[in-house]
PDB file of C-alpha atoms in Angstrom:
ATOM      1  CA  MET A   1       5.446   6.714  -1.211  1.00 78.00           C
ATOM      2  CA  GLU A   2       2.412   4.498  -1.818  1.00 79.00           C
ATOM      3  CA  GLN A   3       1.216   6.935  -4.447  1.00 82.00           C
ATOM      4  CA  LEU A   4       4.623   7.046  -6.145  1.00 86.00           C
ATOM      5  CA  ILE A   5       4.866   3.228  -6.428  1.00 88.00           C
ATOM      6  CA  ASN A   6       1.295   3.267  -7.692  1.00 87.00           C
ATOM      7  CA  MET A   7       2.130   5.813 -10.374  1.00 88.00           C
ATOM      8  CA  VAL A   8       5.240   3.950 -11.609  1.00 91.00           C
ATOM      9  CA  LEU A   9       3.335   0.641 -11.864  1.00 92.00           C
ATOM     10  CA  LEU A  10       0.408   2.293 -13.657  1.00 91.00           C
ATOM     11  CA  THR A  11       2.757   3.937 -16.175  1.00 92.00           C
ATOM     12  CA  LEU A  12       4.298   0.533 -16.919  1.00 94.00           C
ATOM     13  CA  LEU A  13       0.781  -0.888 -17.415  1.00 92.00           C
ATOM     14  CA  ALA A  14      -0.045   1.817 -19.952  1.00 92.00           C
ATOM     15  CA  LEU A  15       3.249   1.179 -21.808  1.00 94.00           C
ATOM     16  CA  ILE A  16       2.577  -2.581 -21.986  1.00 94.00           C
ATOM     17  CA  THR A  17      -0.882  -1.862 -23.391  1.00 93.00           C
ATOM     18  CA  ILE A  18       0.656   0.216 -26.174  1.00 93.00           C
ATOM     19  CA  GLY A  19       3.110  -2.653 -26.792  1.00 93.00           C
ATOM     20  CA  ILE A  20       0.245  -5.148 -27.082  1.00 93.00           C
ATOM     21  CA  ILE A  21      -1.493  -2.880 -29.604  1.00 91.00           C
ATOM     22  CA  ARG A  22       1.623  -2.600 -31.798  1.00 90.00           C
ATOM     23  CA  VAL A  23       3.096  -6.137 -31.736  1.00 90.00           C
ATOM     24  CA  ARG A  24       1.878  -8.466 -34.504  1.00 89.00           C
ATOM     25  CA  ASN A  25       3.361 -11.758 -33.246  1.00 91.00           C
ATOM     26  CA  LEU A  26       0.603 -13.351 -31.170  1.00 91.00           C
ATOM     27  CA  PHE A  27       3.068 -15.303 -29.025  1.00 92.00           C
ATOM     28  CA  ALA A  28       4.631 -12.001 -27.945  1.00 93.00           C
ATOM     29  CA  VAL A  29       1.147 -10.572 -27.362  1.00 93.00           C
ATOM     30  CA  VAL A  30       0.258 -13.428 -25.006  1.00 93.00           C
ATOM     31  CA  VAL A  31       3.532 -13.133 -23.060  1.00 94.00           C
ATOM     32  CA  LEU A  32       3.036  -9.357 -22.779  1.00 94.00           C
ATOM     33  CA  ALA A  33      -0.487  -9.995 -21.514  1.00 94.00           C
ATOM     34  CA  GLY A  34       0.996 -12.255 -18.814  1.00 94.00           C
ATOM     35  CA  ALA A  35       3.414  -9.505 -17.756  1.00 94.00           C
ATOM     36  CA  TYR A  36       0.488  -7.083 -17.788  1.00 94.00           C
ATOM     37  CA  SER A  37      -1.436  -9.329 -15.394  1.00 94.00           C
ATOM     38  CA  PHE A  38       1.513  -9.561 -12.971  1.00 94.00           C
ATOM     39  CA  LEU A  39       1.882  -5.766 -13.015  1.00 94.00           C
ATOM     40  CA  MET A  40      -1.856  -5.429 -12.424  1.00 94.00           C
ATOM     41  CA  ALA A  41      -1.510  -7.798  -9.447  1.00 94.00           C
ATOM     42  CA  SER A  42       1.252  -5.539  -8.059  1.00 94.00           C
ATOM     43  CA  VAL A  43      -0.994  -2.492  -8.449  1.00 92.00           C
ATOM     44  CA  MET A  44      -3.703  -4.365  -6.575  1.00 92.00           C
ATOM     45  CA  MET A  45      -1.233  -5.080  -3.755  1.00 92.00           C
ATOM     46  CA  VAL A  46      -0.533  -1.341  -3.492  1.00 90.00           C
ATOM     47  CA  LEU A  47      -4.291  -0.693  -3.471  1.00 89.00           C
ATOM     48  CA  ASP A  48      -4.615  -3.038  -0.427  1.00 89.00           C
ATOM     49  CA  ALA A  49      -6.592  -5.631  -2.393  1.00 90.00           C
ATOM     50  CA  VAL A  50      -4.415  -8.589  -1.383  1.00 91.00           C
ATOM     51  CA  ASP A  51      -6.978 -11.306  -2.105  1.00 92.00           C
ATOM     52  CA  VAL A  52      -7.688  -9.847  -5.529  1.00 93.00           C
ATOM     53  CA  ALA A  53      -3.947  -9.579  -6.267  1.00 94.00           C
ATOM     54  CA  MET A  54      -3.463 -13.259  -5.450  1.00 93.00           C
ATOM     55  CA  THR A  55      -6.359 -14.255  -7.697  1.00 92.00           C
ATOM     56  CA  GLU A  56      -5.192 -11.997 -10.531  1.00 93.00           C
ATOM     57  CA  ALA A  57      -1.662 -13.452 -10.388  1.00 93.00           C
ATOM     58  CA  ALA A  58      -2.964 -17.038 -10.390  1.00 93.00           C
ATOM     59  CA  VAL A  59      -5.861 -16.630 -12.833  1.00 91.00           C
ATOM     60  CA  GLY A  60      -4.876 -13.660 -14.996  1.00 88.00           C
ATOM     61  CA  ALA A  61      -1.183 -14.424 -15.408  1.00 90.00           C
ATOM     62  CA  GLY A  62      -1.416 -18.205 -14.937  1.00 91.00           C
ATOM     63  CA  ILE A  63      -4.548 -19.830 -16.306  1.00 92.00           C
ATOM     64  CA  SER A  64      -5.344 -17.149 -18.925  1.00 92.00           C
ATOM     65  CA  THR A  65      -1.816 -17.360 -20.367  1.00 93.00           C
ATOM     66  CA  VAL A  66      -1.997 -21.151 -20.502  1.00 93.00           C
ATOM     67  CA  LEU A  67      -5.414 -20.982 -22.236  1.00 91.00           C
ATOM     68  CA  ALA A  68      -4.149 -18.443 -24.773  1.00 92.00           C
ATOM     69  CA  LEU A  69      -0.991 -20.471 -25.487  1.00 92.00           C
ATOM     70  CA  GLY A  70      -3.157 -23.576 -25.977  1.00 91.00           C
ATOM     71  CA  ALA A  71      -5.332 -21.708 -28.457  1.00 90.00           C
ATOM     72  CA  LEU A  72      -2.218 -20.460 -30.303  1.00 91.00           C
ATOM     73  CA  HIS A  73      -0.894 -24.032 -30.489  1.00 90.00           C
ATOM     74  CA  LEU A  74      -4.116 -25.071 -32.264  1.00 88.00           C
ATOM     75  CA  THR A  75      -4.308 -21.994 -34.549  1.00 87.00           C
ATOM     76  CA  LYS A  76      -1.767 -19.487 -35.925  1.00 83.00           C
ATOM     77  CA  THR A  77       0.851 -17.373 -34.177  1.00 81.00           C
ATOM     78  CA  GLU A  78       1.059 -14.458 -36.620  1.00 84.00           C
ATOM     79  CA  GLU A  79      -1.516 -11.734 -37.040  1.00 82.00           C
ATOM     80  CA  ALA A  80      -2.363 -10.699 -40.620  1.00 81.00           C
ATOM     81  CA  ALA A  81      -1.516  -7.151 -41.682  1.00 80.00           C
ATOM     82  CA  PRO A  82      -4.481  -4.767 -41.308  1.00 77.00           C
ATOM     83  CA  ARG A  83      -6.526  -4.343 -44.485  1.00 77.00           C
ATOM     84  CA  PHE A  84      -8.628  -1.376 -43.436  1.00 76.00           C
ATOM     85  CA  SER A  85      -7.503   1.989 -42.179  1.00 80.00           C
ATOM     86  CA  ALA A  86      -7.493   2.397 -38.408  1.00 80.00           C
ATOM     87  CA  ILE A  87      -8.941   5.912 -38.489  1.00 88.00           C
ATOM     88  CA  LEU A  88     -12.537   5.019 -37.622  1.00 89.00           C
ATOM     89  CA  PRO A  89     -11.623   2.712 -34.674  1.00 88.00           C
ATOM     90  CA  LEU A  90      -9.182   5.370 -33.434  1.00 90.00           C
ATOM     91  CA  PHE A  91     -11.953   7.967 -33.627  1.00 91.00           C
ATOM     92  CA  VAL A  92     -14.353   5.700 -31.699  1.00 91.00           C
ATOM     93  CA  ALA A  93     -11.726   4.949 -29.033  1.00 90.00           C
ATOM     94  CA  VAL A  94     -10.658   8.583 -28.590  1.00 91.00           C
ATOM     95  CA  GLY A  95     -14.290   9.718 -28.459  1.00 93.00           C
ATOM     96  CA  THR A  96     -15.035   7.161 -25.749  1.00 92.00           C
ATOM     97  CA  GLY A  97     -11.909   8.254 -23.873  1.00 91.00           C
ATOM     98  CA  ALA A  98     -12.958  11.915 -24.011  1.00 92.00           C
ATOM     99  CA  MET A  99     -16.372  11.065 -22.583  1.00 92.00           C
ATOM    100  CA  LEU A 100     -14.765   8.975 -19.836  1.00 90.00           C
ATOM    101  CA  ILE A 101     -12.416  11.841 -18.916  1.00 89.00           C
ATOM    102  CA  TYR A 102     -15.446  14.132 -18.715  1.00 90.00           C
ATOM    103  CA  GLY A 103     -16.970  11.553 -16.347  1.00 87.00           C
ATOM    104  CA  THR A 104     -13.973  11.620 -13.969  1.00 85.00           C
ATOM    105  CA  TRP A 105     -14.215  15.370 -13.286  1.00 82.00           C
ATOM    106  CA  GLU A 106     -16.595  15.011 -10.395  1.00 80.00           C
ATOM    107  CA  LEU A 107     -15.018  11.880  -8.892  1.00 82.00           C
ATOM    108  CA  PRO A 108     -13.418  12.181  -5.435  1.00 82.00           C
ATOM    109  CA  GLY A 109      -9.615  12.162  -5.167  1.00 80.00           C
ATOM    110  CA  PHE A 110      -7.482   9.079  -4.617  1.00 82.00           C
ATOM    111  CA  GLY A 111      -7.122   7.548  -1.144  1.00 80.00           C
ATOM    112  CA  LEU A 112      -9.654   9.633   0.787  1.00 82.00           C
ATOM    113  CA  ALA A 113     -11.485   7.978   3.692  1.00 82.00           C
ATOM    114  CA  ASP A 114     -14.569  10.230   3.713  1.00 85.00           C
ATOM    115  CA  THR A 115     -15.927   9.575   0.207  1.00 85.00           C
ATOM    116  CA  PRO A 116     -19.514   8.269  -0.101  1.00 84.00           C
ATOM    117  CA  MET A 117     -18.143   4.900  -1.238  1.00 84.00           C
ATOM    118  CA  ASN A 118     -15.836   4.442   1.762  1.00 84.00           C
ATOM    119  CA  THR A 119     -18.332   5.556   4.417  1.00 86.00           C
ATOM    120  CA  GLY A 120     -21.173   3.308   3.272  1.00 83.00           C
ATOM    121  CA  VAL A 121     -21.779  -0.414   3.451  1.00 86.00           C
ATOM    122  CA  GLY A 122     -18.052  -1.277   3.379  1.00 83.00           C
ATOM    123  CA  LEU A 123     -17.538   0.202   6.848  1.00 84.00           C
ATOM    124  CA  ASP A 124     -20.577  -1.702   8.050  1.00 86.00           C
ATOM    125  CA  TYR A 125     -18.988  -4.993   7.001  1.00 87.00           C
ATOM    126  CA  LEU A 126     -15.724  -4.030   8.735  1.00 86.00           C
ATOM    127  CA  ASP A 127     -17.591  -3.297  11.987  1.00 85.00           C
ATOM    128  CA  ARG A 128     -19.849  -6.342  12.051  1.00 86.00           C
ATOM    129  CA  SER A 129     -17.816  -9.093  10.381  1.00 85.00           C
ATOM    130  CA  MET A 130     -15.843 -10.170  13.471  1.00 85.00           C
ATOM    131  CA  ALA A 131     -18.898 -10.378  15.761  1.00 86.00           C
ATOM    132  CA  GLU A 132     -21.207 -12.038  13.232  1.00 87.00           C
ATOM    133  CA  THR A 133     -18.906 -14.495  11.424  1.00 86.00           C
ATOM    134  CA  GLY A 134     -15.683 -14.670  13.474  1.00 86.00           C
ATOM    135  CA  ILE A 135     -13.518 -14.396  10.337  1.00 87.00           C
ATOM    136  CA  PRO A 136     -10.785 -11.731  10.548  1.00 88.00           C
ATOM    137  CA  ASN A 137     -10.440 -11.440   6.756  1.00 89.00           C
ATOM    138  CA  VAL A 138     -13.442  -9.295   5.830  1.00 89.00           C
ATOM    139  CA  VAL A 139     -13.200 -10.099   2.101  1.00 90.00           C
ATOM    140  CA  THR A 140     -13.523 -13.806   2.900  1.00 90.00           C
ATOM    141  CA  SER A 141     -16.437 -13.266   5.252  1.00 90.00           C
ATOM    142  CA  VAL A 142     -18.367 -11.182   2.696  1.00 89.00           C
ATOM    143  CA  LEU A 143     -17.562 -13.602  -0.135  1.00 88.00           C
ATOM    144  CA  ALA A 144     -18.367 -16.825   1.680  1.00 87.00           C
ATOM    145  CA  SER A 145     -20.909 -15.749   4.287  1.00 87.00           C
ATOM    146  CA  TYR A 146     -22.838 -12.545   3.523  1.00 88.00           C
ATOM    147  CA  ARG A 147     -22.744 -13.061  -0.246  1.00 87.00           C
ATOM    148  CA  GLY A 148     -22.476 -16.865  -0.313  1.00 88.00           C
ATOM    149  CA  TYR A 149     -25.213 -17.243  -2.926  1.00 90.00           C
ATOM    150  CA  ASP A 150     -23.352 -14.921  -5.315  1.00 88.00           C
ATOM    151  CA  THR A 151     -20.315 -17.168  -4.992  1.00 89.00           C
ATOM    152  CA  LEU A 152     -22.490 -20.199  -5.696  1.00 91.00           C
ATOM    153  CA  GLY A 153     -23.769 -18.446  -8.830  1.00 90.00           C
ATOM    154  CA  GLU A 154     -20.175 -17.724  -9.833  1.00 91.00           C
ATOM    155  CA  THR A 155     -19.373 -21.427  -9.524  1.00 91.00           C
ATOM    156  CA  VAL A 156     -22.344 -22.204 -11.784  1.00 93.00           C
ATOM    157  CA  VAL A 157     -20.940 -19.756 -14.371  1.00 92.00           C
ATOM    158  CA  ILE A 158     -17.538 -21.511 -14.342  1.00 92.00           C
ATOM    159  CA  PHE A 159     -19.229 -24.910 -14.573  1.00 94.00           C
ATOM    160  CA  THR A 160     -21.267 -23.765 -17.592  1.00 93.00           C
ATOM    161  CA  GLY A 161     -18.142 -22.292 -19.203  1.00 93.00           C
ATOM    162  CA  GLY A 162     -16.276 -25.572 -18.649  1.00 92.00           C
ATOM    163  CA  ILE A 163     -19.082 -27.587 -20.236  1.00 94.00           C
ATOM    164  CA  GLY A 164     -19.117 -25.220 -23.230  1.00 93.00           C
ATOM    165  CA  VAL A 165     -15.354 -25.586 -23.742  1.00 92.00           C
ATOM    166  CA  LEU A 166     -15.571 -29.384 -23.452  1.00 92.00           C
ATOM    167  CA  ILE A 167     -18.406 -29.606 -26.011  1.00 91.00           C
ATOM    168  CA  LEU A 168     -16.588 -27.359 -28.497  1.00 89.00           C
ATOM    169  CA  LEU A 169     -13.208 -29.084 -28.182  1.00 87.00           C
ATOM    170  CA  THR A 170     -14.380 -32.726 -28.122  1.00 87.00           C
ATOM    171  CA  ALA A 171     -16.296 -32.012 -31.341  1.00 78.00           C
ATOM    172  CA  VAL A 172     -13.027 -30.719 -32.858  1.00 71.00           C
ATOM    173  CA  ARG A 173     -11.151 -33.846 -31.806  1.00 74.00           C
ATOM    174  CA  ARG A 174     -13.863 -36.236 -33.050  1.00 78.00           C
ATOM    175  CA  ARG A 175     -13.986 -34.595 -36.480  1.00 76.00           C
ATOM    176  CA  ARG A 176     -10.189 -34.707 -36.717  1.00 75.00           C
ATOM    177  CA  ARG A 177     -10.212 -38.422 -35.961  1.00 79.00           C
ATOM    178  CA  LEU A 178     -12.911 -39.043 -38.581  1.00 80.00           C
ATOM    179  CA  ALA A 179     -10.890 -37.097 -41.158  1.00 78.00           C
ATOM    180  CA  GLY A 180      -7.808 -39.150 -40.254  1.00 75.00           C
ATOM    181  CA  ASP A 181      -9.731 -42.421 -40.746  1.00 75.00           C
ATOM    182  CA  ARG A 182     -10.979 -41.253 -44.137  1.00 72.00           C
ATOM    183  CA  ASP A 183      -7.440 -40.367 -45.250  1.00 68.00           C
ATOM    184  CA  LYS A 184      -6.185 -43.791 -44.202  1.00 65.00           C
ATOM    185  CA  GLY A 185      -9.062 -45.513 -46.063  1.00 58.00           C
ATOM    186  CA  SER A 186      -8.382 -43.685 -49.333  1.00 52.00           C
ATOM    187  CA  ALA A 187      -4.625 -44.291 -49.230  1.00 47.00           C
ATOM    188  CA  PRO A 188      -3.444 -47.201 -51.441  1.00 46.00           C
TER     189      PRO A 188
ATOM    190  CA  MET B   1       2.116  17.161  -8.269  1.00 61.00           C
ATOM    191  CA  THR B   2      -0.298  15.954  -5.604  1.00 67.00           C
ATOM    192  CA  GLU B   3      -3.179  16.701  -7.945  1.00 69.00           C
ATOM    193  CA  ILE B   4      -1.654  14.454 -10.603  1.00 70.00           C
ATOM    194  CA  LEU B   5      -1.090  11.708  -8.032  1.00 71.00           C
ATOM    195  CA  ALA B   6      -4.706  12.025  -6.886  1.00 73.00           C
ATOM    196  CA  THR B   7      -6.127  11.393 -10.357  1.00 81.00           C
ATOM    197  CA  VAL B   8      -3.479   9.202 -12.016  1.00 84.00           C
ATOM    198  CA  ASN B   9      -5.492   6.042 -11.299  1.00 86.00           C
ATOM    199  CA  TYR B  10      -8.487   7.369 -13.227  1.00 89.00           C
ATOM    200  CA  TRP B  11      -6.293   8.516 -16.109  1.00 88.00           C
ATOM    201  CA  VAL B  12      -4.550   5.169 -16.468  1.00 90.00           C
ATOM    202  CA  THR B  13      -7.886   3.365 -16.131  1.00 91.00           C
ATOM    203  CA  ILE B  14      -9.146   5.386 -19.097  1.00 93.00           C
ATOM    204  CA  VAL B  15      -5.965   4.729 -21.106  1.00 93.00           C
ATOM    205  CA  LEU B  16      -6.292   0.960 -20.530  1.00 93.00           C
ATOM    206  CA  MET B  17     -10.017   1.010 -21.312  1.00 93.00           C
ATOM    207  CA  VAL B  18      -9.520   2.931 -24.561  1.00 94.00           C
ATOM    208  CA  GLY B  19      -6.551   0.709 -25.495  1.00 93.00           C
ATOM    209  CA  GLY B  20      -8.610  -2.440 -24.949  1.00 93.00           C
ATOM    210  CA  LEU B  21     -11.542  -1.010 -26.907  1.00 93.00           C
ATOM    211  CA  TYR B  22      -9.208  -0.035 -29.765  1.00 93.00           C
ATOM    212  CA  ILE B  23      -7.743  -3.571 -29.958  1.00 92.00           C
ATOM    213  CA  VAL B  24     -11.239  -5.108 -30.014  1.00 92.00           C
ATOM    214  CA  VAL B  25     -12.479  -2.748 -32.762  1.00 90.00           C
ATOM    215  CA  ALA B  26      -9.384  -2.289 -34.954  1.00 89.00           C
ATOM    216  CA  HIS B  27      -7.751  -5.736 -34.930  1.00 87.00           C
ATOM    217  CA  GLY B  28      -9.218  -8.581 -36.970  1.00 86.00           C
ATOM    218  CA  ASN B  29      -7.343 -11.416 -35.283  1.00 89.00           C
ATOM    219  CA  MET B  30      -9.647 -13.119 -32.807  1.00 91.00           C
ATOM    220  CA  VAL B  31      -6.942 -14.152 -30.308  1.00 92.00           C
ATOM    221  CA  LYS B  32      -5.810 -10.542 -30.154  1.00 92.00           C
ATOM    222  CA  LYS B  33      -9.416  -9.381 -29.797  1.00 92.00           C
ATOM    223  CA  LEU B  34      -9.737 -11.628 -26.721  1.00 93.00           C
ATOM    224  CA  VAL B  35      -6.518 -10.209 -25.241  1.00 93.00           C
ATOM    225  CA  GLY B  36      -7.950  -6.717 -25.834  1.00 93.00           C
ATOM    226  CA  LEU B  37     -11.156  -7.732 -24.111  1.00 94.00           C
ATOM    227  CA  GLY B  38      -9.026  -8.884 -21.155  1.00 93.00           C
ATOM    228  CA  ILE B  39      -7.323  -5.475 -20.992  1.00 94.00           C
ATOM    229  CA  PHE B  40     -10.711  -3.754 -21.051  1.00 94.00           C
ATOM    230  CA  GLN B  41     -11.819  -6.030 -18.221  1.00 93.00           C
ATOM    231  CA  THR B  42      -8.772  -5.343 -16.029  1.00 93.00           C
ATOM    232  CA  SER B  43      -9.279  -1.603 -16.510  1.00 94.00           C
ATOM    233  CA  VAL B  44     -12.705  -2.062 -14.915  1.00 94.00           C
ATOM    234  CA  TYR B  45     -11.033  -3.867 -11.983  1.00 93.00           C
ATOM    235  CA  LEU B  46      -8.805  -0.831 -11.553  1.00 92.00           C
ATOM    236  CA  LEU B  47     -11.801   1.503 -11.741  1.00 91.00           C
ATOM    237  CA  PHE B  48     -13.464  -0.394  -8.883  1.00 91.00           C
ATOM    238  CA  LEU B  49     -10.404  -0.892  -6.671  1.00 90.00           C
ATOM    239  CA  SER B  50      -8.882   2.615  -6.888  1.00 89.00           C
ATOM    240  CA  PRO B  51     -11.623   4.568  -5.031  1.00 88.00           C
ATOM    241  CA  GLY B  52     -11.761   1.850  -2.340  1.00 87.00           C
ATOM    242  CA  LYS B  53      -8.158   2.500  -1.296  1.00 86.00           C
ATOM    243  CA  VAL B  54      -7.695   4.607   1.847  1.00 86.00           C
ATOM    244  CA  LEU B  55      -4.259   6.242   2.122  1.00 85.00           C
ATOM    245  CA  GLY B  56      -2.546   5.161   5.343  1.00 84.00           C
ATOM    246  CA  GLY B  57      -4.954   2.249   5.635  1.00 84.00           C
ATOM    247  CA  THR B  58      -4.157  -1.416   5.347  1.00 86.00           C
ATOM    248  CA  ALA B  59      -5.669  -4.527   3.755  1.00 88.00           C
ATOM    249  CA  PRO B  60      -9.114  -5.365   5.212  1.00 88.00           C
ATOM    250  CA  ILE B  61      -7.906  -8.171   7.484  1.00 88.00           C
ATOM    251  CA  LEU B  62      -8.867  -7.281  11.052  1.00 87.00           C
ATOM    252  CA  ALA B  63      -5.930  -7.326  13.478  1.00 85.00           C
ATOM    253  CA  GLU B  64      -4.784  -5.710  16.724  1.00 85.00           C
ATOM    254  CA  GLY B  65      -3.097  -2.342  16.319  1.00 84.00           C
ATOM    255  CA  PHE B  66      -4.760  -1.328  13.044  1.00 86.00           C
ATOM    256  CA  GLU B  67      -7.618   1.139  12.918  1.00 84.00           C
ATOM    257  CA  LEU B  68      -7.862   2.198   9.282  1.00 87.00           C
ATOM    258  CA  TYR B  69      -8.761  -0.369   6.609  1.00 88.00           C
ATOM    259  CA  SER B  70      -9.427  -0.051   2.881  1.00 89.00           C
ATOM    260  CA  ASN B  71     -12.952  -0.731   1.653  1.00 89.00           C
ATOM    261  CA  PRO B  72     -13.467  -4.521   1.360  1.00 90.00           C
ATOM    262  CA  LEU B  73     -16.599  -4.404  -0.808  1.00 91.00           C
ATOM    263  CA  PRO B  74     -14.963  -3.652  -4.217  1.00 91.00           C
ATOM    264  CA  HIS B  75     -12.465  -6.452  -3.537  1.00 92.00           C
ATOM    265  CA  VAL B  76     -15.301  -8.962  -3.214  1.00 92.00           C
ATOM    266  CA  LEU B  77     -16.995  -7.744  -6.404  1.00 91.00           C
ATOM    267  CA  ILE B  78     -13.747  -7.882  -8.385  1.00 93.00           C
ATOM    268  CA  LEU B  79     -12.867 -11.380  -7.124  1.00 92.00           C
ATOM    269  CA  THR B  80     -16.140 -12.571  -8.667  1.00 91.00           C
ATOM    270  CA  ALA B  81     -15.444 -10.599 -11.854  1.00 92.00           C
ATOM    271  CA  ILE B  82     -11.954 -12.129 -12.319  1.00 92.00           C
ATOM    272  CA  VAL B  83     -13.281 -15.671 -12.078  1.00 90.00           C
ATOM    273  CA  VAL B  84     -16.182 -14.999 -14.467  1.00 91.00           C
ATOM    274  CA  GLY B  85     -13.654 -13.309 -16.785  1.00 92.00           C
ATOM    275  CA  VAL B  86     -11.519 -16.432 -17.075  1.00 92.00           C
ATOM    276  CA  ALA B  87     -14.646 -18.503 -17.834  1.00 93.00           C
ATOM    277  CA  THR B  88     -15.547 -16.196 -20.750  1.00 93.00           C
ATOM    278  CA  LEU B  89     -11.918 -16.203 -21.930  1.00 93.00           C
ATOM    279  CA  ALA B  90     -11.821 -20.023 -21.953  1.00 93.00           C
ATOM    280  CA  LEU B  91     -15.071 -20.185 -23.924  1.00 94.00           C
ATOM    281  CA  GLY B  92     -13.810 -17.521 -26.344  1.00 94.00           C
ATOM    282  CA  MET B  93     -10.546 -19.385 -26.960  1.00 92.00           C
ATOM    283  CA  ALA B  94     -12.480 -22.634 -27.557  1.00 92.00           C
ATOM    284  CA  LEU B  95     -14.645 -20.787 -30.120  1.00 92.00           C
ATOM    285  CA  VAL B  96     -11.494 -19.456 -31.817  1.00 92.00           C
ATOM    286  CA  VAL B  97     -10.122 -23.002 -32.102  1.00 91.00           C
ATOM    287  CA  ARG B  98     -13.465 -24.168 -33.520  1.00 90.00           C
ATOM    288  CA  ILE B  99     -13.559 -21.283 -36.041  1.00 90.00           C
ATOM    289  CA  HIS B 100      -9.989 -22.094 -37.096  1.00 90.00           C
ATOM    290  CA  GLU B 101     -11.026 -25.690 -37.693  1.00 87.00           C
ATOM    291  CA  ALA B 102     -14.048 -24.698 -39.775  1.00 87.00           C
ATOM    292  CA  TYR B 103     -12.496 -21.872 -41.863  1.00 88.00           C
ATOM    293  CA  GLY B 104      -8.721 -22.357 -41.578  1.00 87.00           C
ATOM    294  CA  THR B 105      -8.269 -18.775 -40.387  1.00 87.00           C
ATOM    295  CA  VAL B 106      -8.901 -16.668 -37.282  1.00 87.00           C
ATOM    296  CA  GLU B 107      -9.020 -13.262 -39.021  1.00 88.00           C
ATOM    297  CA  ASP B 108     -12.594 -12.028 -38.965  1.00 86.00           C
ATOM    298  CA  ASP B 109     -12.528 -10.322 -42.406  1.00 86.00           C
ATOM    299  CA  GLU B 110     -11.221 -13.530 -44.035  1.00 87.00           C
ATOM    300  CA  VAL B 111     -13.955 -15.537 -42.293  1.00 87.00           C
ATOM    301  CA  HIS B 112     -16.474 -12.989 -43.588  1.00 87.00           C
ATOM    302  CA  GLU B 113     -15.188 -13.369 -47.182  1.00 87.00           C
ATOM    303  CA  LEU B 114     -15.364 -17.175 -46.970  1.00 88.00           C
ATOM    304  CA  GLU B 115     -18.947 -16.835 -45.720  1.00 86.00           C
ATOM    305  CA  MET B 116     -19.845 -14.566 -48.685  1.00 86.00           C
ATOM    306  CA  ASP B 117     -18.474 -17.035 -51.295  1.00 81.00           C
TER     307      ASP B 117
END
């Protein structure tokens, strides 16, 4: 049953991706991307990644959509028709896909407990987390305790990104205001 | 049938990855390029989370009565990746707005032509 739900959701994801490729109206593209993020969050729920699903629904479908809509408000909402043929990009994409498929041949099947990945350090965290940190949610204990410095670094990345956005956008606003003043000065 | 179910996650991961790559390479509109980059990114999330799932297991929150849990480590890595992803998206969108202000267009071939003039 789990696998069936998984397959249906994944098929929908692939269909939405094809829709995003074909649609030219950027507003529709952004809304489709929001639906894509919600579907991805559902897939993550099925894959037992509840914390990740929550973050994807809030960040991927929420904040990203708001950011994209804000950018569309300040730019254009229609994509220009393609001027070059899509044969070369298609060739590159299909070639990459073929190599990736070749890479999946030796991968272990879905949902097995005895793969190298699932018998390694992940099990160790599951065994030791309760005794060492007292937090029942192992994802939280790894994120905030064992790998706390990584999370600090992540916060630094967001902070830097925020500063970059502020610098870029305040410069836009200042130049607009200057242009507005100049227009007013030249008007009779 | 079971064989298809066992590999469908990898197949769809590849489809999403190739779709995202195609949007980034073939489309000139920068907003759409960023959406494509987001699709590429989420396909990597799927690639990490799928092998960590254990069938019959549950979410890695320790509780009485559950013995089998999915692997918590990919979840932690992907949580970090999602948050870094939204930071790059915000910066990319700000750059698009700035480019639109400077050139009046967000199509990369038109920007290139204006640069050549």
